[in-house]
mmCIF file of C-alpha atoms in Angstrom:
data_model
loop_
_atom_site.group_PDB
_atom_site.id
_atom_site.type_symbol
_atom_site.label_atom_id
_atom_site.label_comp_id
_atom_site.label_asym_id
_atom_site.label_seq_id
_atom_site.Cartn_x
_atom_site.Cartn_y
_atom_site.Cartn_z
ATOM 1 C CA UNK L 521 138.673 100.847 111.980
ATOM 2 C CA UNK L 522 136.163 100.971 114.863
ATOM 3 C CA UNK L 523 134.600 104.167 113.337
ATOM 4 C CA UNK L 524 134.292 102.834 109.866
ATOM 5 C CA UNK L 525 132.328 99.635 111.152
ATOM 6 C CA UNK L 526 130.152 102.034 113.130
ATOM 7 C CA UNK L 527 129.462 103.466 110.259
ATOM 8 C CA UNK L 528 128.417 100.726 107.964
ATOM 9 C CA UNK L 529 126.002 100.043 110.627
ATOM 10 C CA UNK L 530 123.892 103.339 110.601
ATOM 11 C CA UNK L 531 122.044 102.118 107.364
ATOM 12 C CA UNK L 532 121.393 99.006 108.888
ATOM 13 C CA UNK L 533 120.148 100.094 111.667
ATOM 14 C CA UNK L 534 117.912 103.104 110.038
ATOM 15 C CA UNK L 535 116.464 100.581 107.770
ATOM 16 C CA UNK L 536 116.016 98.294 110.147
ATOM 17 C CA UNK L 537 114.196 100.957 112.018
ATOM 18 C CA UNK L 538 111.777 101.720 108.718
ATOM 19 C CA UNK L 539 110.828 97.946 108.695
ATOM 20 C CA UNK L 540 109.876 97.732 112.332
ATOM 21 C CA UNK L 541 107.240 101.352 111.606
ATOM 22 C CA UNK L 542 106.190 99.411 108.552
ATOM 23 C CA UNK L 543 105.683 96.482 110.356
ATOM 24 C CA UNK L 544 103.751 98.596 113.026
ATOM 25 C CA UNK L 545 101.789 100.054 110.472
ATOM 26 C CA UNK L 546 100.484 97.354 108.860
ATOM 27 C CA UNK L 547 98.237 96.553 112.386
ATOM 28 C CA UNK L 548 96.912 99.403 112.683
ATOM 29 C CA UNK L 549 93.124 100.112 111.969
ATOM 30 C CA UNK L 550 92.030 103.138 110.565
ATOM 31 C CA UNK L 551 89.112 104.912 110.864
ATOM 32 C CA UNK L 552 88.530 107.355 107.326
ATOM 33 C CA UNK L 553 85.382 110.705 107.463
ATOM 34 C CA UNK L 554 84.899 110.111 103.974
ATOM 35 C CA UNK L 555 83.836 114.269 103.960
ATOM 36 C CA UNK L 556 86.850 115.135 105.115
ATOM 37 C CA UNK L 557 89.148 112.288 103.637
ATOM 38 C CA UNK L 558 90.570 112.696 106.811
ATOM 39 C CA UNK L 559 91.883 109.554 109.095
ATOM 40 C CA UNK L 560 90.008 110.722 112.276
ATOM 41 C CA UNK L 561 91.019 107.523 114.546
ATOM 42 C CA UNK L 562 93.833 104.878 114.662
ATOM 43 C CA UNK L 563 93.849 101.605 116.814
ATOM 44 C CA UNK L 564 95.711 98.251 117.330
ATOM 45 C CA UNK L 565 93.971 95.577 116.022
ATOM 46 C CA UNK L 566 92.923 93.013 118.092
ATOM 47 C CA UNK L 567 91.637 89.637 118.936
ATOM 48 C CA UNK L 568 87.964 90.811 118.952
ATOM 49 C CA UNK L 569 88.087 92.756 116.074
ATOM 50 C CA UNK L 570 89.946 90.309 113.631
ATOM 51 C CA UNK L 571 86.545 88.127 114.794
ATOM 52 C CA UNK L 572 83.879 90.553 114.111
ATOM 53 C CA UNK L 573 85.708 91.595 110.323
ATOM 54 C CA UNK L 574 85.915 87.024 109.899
ATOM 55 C CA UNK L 575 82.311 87.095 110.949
ATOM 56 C CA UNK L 576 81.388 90.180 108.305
ATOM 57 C CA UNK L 577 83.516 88.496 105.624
ATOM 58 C CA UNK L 578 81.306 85.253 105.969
ATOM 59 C CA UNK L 579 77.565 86.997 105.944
ATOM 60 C CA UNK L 580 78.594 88.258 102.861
ATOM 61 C CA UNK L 581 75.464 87.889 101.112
ATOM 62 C CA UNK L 582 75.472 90.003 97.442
ATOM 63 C CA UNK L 583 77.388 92.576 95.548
ATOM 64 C CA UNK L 584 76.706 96.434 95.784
ATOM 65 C CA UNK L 585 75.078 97.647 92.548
ATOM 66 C CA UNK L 586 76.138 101.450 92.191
ATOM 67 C CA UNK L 587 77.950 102.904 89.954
ATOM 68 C CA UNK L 588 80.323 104.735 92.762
ATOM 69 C CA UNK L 589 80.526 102.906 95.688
ATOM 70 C CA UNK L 590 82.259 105.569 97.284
ATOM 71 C CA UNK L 591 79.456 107.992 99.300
ATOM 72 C CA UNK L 592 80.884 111.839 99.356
ATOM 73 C CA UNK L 593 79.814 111.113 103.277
ATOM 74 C CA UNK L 594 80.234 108.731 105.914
ATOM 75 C CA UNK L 595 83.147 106.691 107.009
ATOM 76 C CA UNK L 596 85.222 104.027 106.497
ATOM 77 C CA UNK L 597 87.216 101.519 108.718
ATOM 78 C CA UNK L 598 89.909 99.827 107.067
ATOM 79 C CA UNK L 599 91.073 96.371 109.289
ATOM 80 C CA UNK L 600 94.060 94.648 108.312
ATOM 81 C CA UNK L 601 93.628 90.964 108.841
ATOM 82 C CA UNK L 602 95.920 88.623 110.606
ATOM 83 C CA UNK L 603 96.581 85.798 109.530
ATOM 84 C CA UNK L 604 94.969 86.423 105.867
ATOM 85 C CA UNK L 605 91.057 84.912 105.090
ATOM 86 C CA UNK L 606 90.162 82.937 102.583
ATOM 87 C CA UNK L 607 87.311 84.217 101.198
ATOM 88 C CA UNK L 608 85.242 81.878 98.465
ATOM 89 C CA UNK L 609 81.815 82.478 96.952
ATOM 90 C CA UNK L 610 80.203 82.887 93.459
ATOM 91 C CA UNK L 611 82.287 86.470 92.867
ATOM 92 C CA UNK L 612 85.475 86.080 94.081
ATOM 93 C CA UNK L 613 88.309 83.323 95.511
ATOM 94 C CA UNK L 614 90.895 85.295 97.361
ATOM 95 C CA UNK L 615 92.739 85.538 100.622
ATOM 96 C CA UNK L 616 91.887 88.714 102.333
ATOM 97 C CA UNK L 617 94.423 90.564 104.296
ATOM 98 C CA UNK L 618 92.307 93.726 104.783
ATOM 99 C CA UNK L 619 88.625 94.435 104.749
ATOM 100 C CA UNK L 620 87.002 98.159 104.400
ATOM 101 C CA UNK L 621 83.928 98.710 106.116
ATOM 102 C CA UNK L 622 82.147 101.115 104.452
ATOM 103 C CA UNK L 623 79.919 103.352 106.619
ATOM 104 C CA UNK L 624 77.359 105.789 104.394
ATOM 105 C CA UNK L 625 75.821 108.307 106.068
ATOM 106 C CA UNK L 626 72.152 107.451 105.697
ATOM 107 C CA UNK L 627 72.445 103.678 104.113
ATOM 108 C CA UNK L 628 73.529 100.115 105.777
ATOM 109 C CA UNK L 629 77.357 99.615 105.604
ATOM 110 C CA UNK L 630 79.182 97.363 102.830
ATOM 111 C CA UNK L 631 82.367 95.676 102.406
ATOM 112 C CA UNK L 632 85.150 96.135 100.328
ATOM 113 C CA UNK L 633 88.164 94.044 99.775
ATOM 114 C CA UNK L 634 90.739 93.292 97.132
ATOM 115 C CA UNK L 635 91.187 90.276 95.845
ATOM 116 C CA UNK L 636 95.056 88.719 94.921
ATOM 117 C CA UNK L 637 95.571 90.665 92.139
ATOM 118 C CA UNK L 638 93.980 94.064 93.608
ATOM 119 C CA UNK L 639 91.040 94.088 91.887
ATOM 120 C CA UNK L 640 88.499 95.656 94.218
ATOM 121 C CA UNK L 641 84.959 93.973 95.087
ATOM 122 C CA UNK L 642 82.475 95.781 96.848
ATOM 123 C CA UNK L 643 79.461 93.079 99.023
ATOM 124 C CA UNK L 644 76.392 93.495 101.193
ATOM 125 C CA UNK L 645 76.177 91.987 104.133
ATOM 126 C CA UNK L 646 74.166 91.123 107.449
ATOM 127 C CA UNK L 647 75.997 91.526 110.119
ATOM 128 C CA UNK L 648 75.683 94.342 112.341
ATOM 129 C CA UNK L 649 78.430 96.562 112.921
ATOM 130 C CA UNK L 650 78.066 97.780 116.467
ATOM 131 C CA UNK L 651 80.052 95.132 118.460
ATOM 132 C CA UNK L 652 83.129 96.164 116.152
ATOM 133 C CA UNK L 653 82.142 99.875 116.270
ATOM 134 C CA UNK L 654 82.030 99.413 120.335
ATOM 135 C CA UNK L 655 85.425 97.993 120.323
ATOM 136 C CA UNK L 656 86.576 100.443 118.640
ATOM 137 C CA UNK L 657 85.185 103.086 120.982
ATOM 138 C CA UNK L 658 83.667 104.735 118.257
ATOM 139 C CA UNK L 659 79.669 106.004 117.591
ATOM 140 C CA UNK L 660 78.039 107.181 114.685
#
């Protein structure tokens, strides 16, 4: 009896296990080489970094205009957001619950997010990116 309750639990508990390295997961920032398409870098979000991404989601300013966004090099930081951000202007009304900084190699970075329905949108913007890329101990 005592081995056949046991037993029952192991799912539980393995499952259980698989939600908590989801959950885990989901907080963690990545840092993409584009070249390589290669994550080079992971981190715990934090505090100061779930400001800086709010602040970059605000100076939003136009869309990018190329036909692939993607650069072949460069990098890209992908933030999950905490609790989600609206985001409302002339192109999209969404909450965000990640932003991707886009890094090119020789060109200013841009954003891109999904909206509700994962349709992607790509946006200038003005702020600088060096207090976030400090944070994150990383340098171009």
């Amino acid at each position: 009896m005592v081995r056949k309750v046991l037993l029952s639990l192991i799912p539980i508990f393995f499952l259980f296990n698989l939600f908590i390295v989801s959950a885990q997961s989901i907080t963690d920032i990545e840092l993409l080489d584009i070249e390589k398409n290669k994550i080079i870098k992971t981190a715990q979000t934090n505090p100061k970094i779930q400001l800086e991404a709010g602040k970059i989601i605000k100076e939003i300013d136009n869309v990018v205009k190329k036909l692939n966004p993607i650069p072949d090099k460069g990098y890209m930081v992908k933030i999950p957001l905490g609790p989600s951000l609206p985001l409302e202007n002339k192109w999209v009304n969404a909450l965000v619950d990640e932003v991707i900084i886009i890094i090119p190699e020789d060109e200013k970075p841009y954003l891109l997010i999904f909206d509700d329905e994962n349709k992607p949108y790509f946006f200038t913007f003005e702020t600088k990116i060096d207090t976030l890329l400090n944070t994150l101990d990383f340098s171009l």
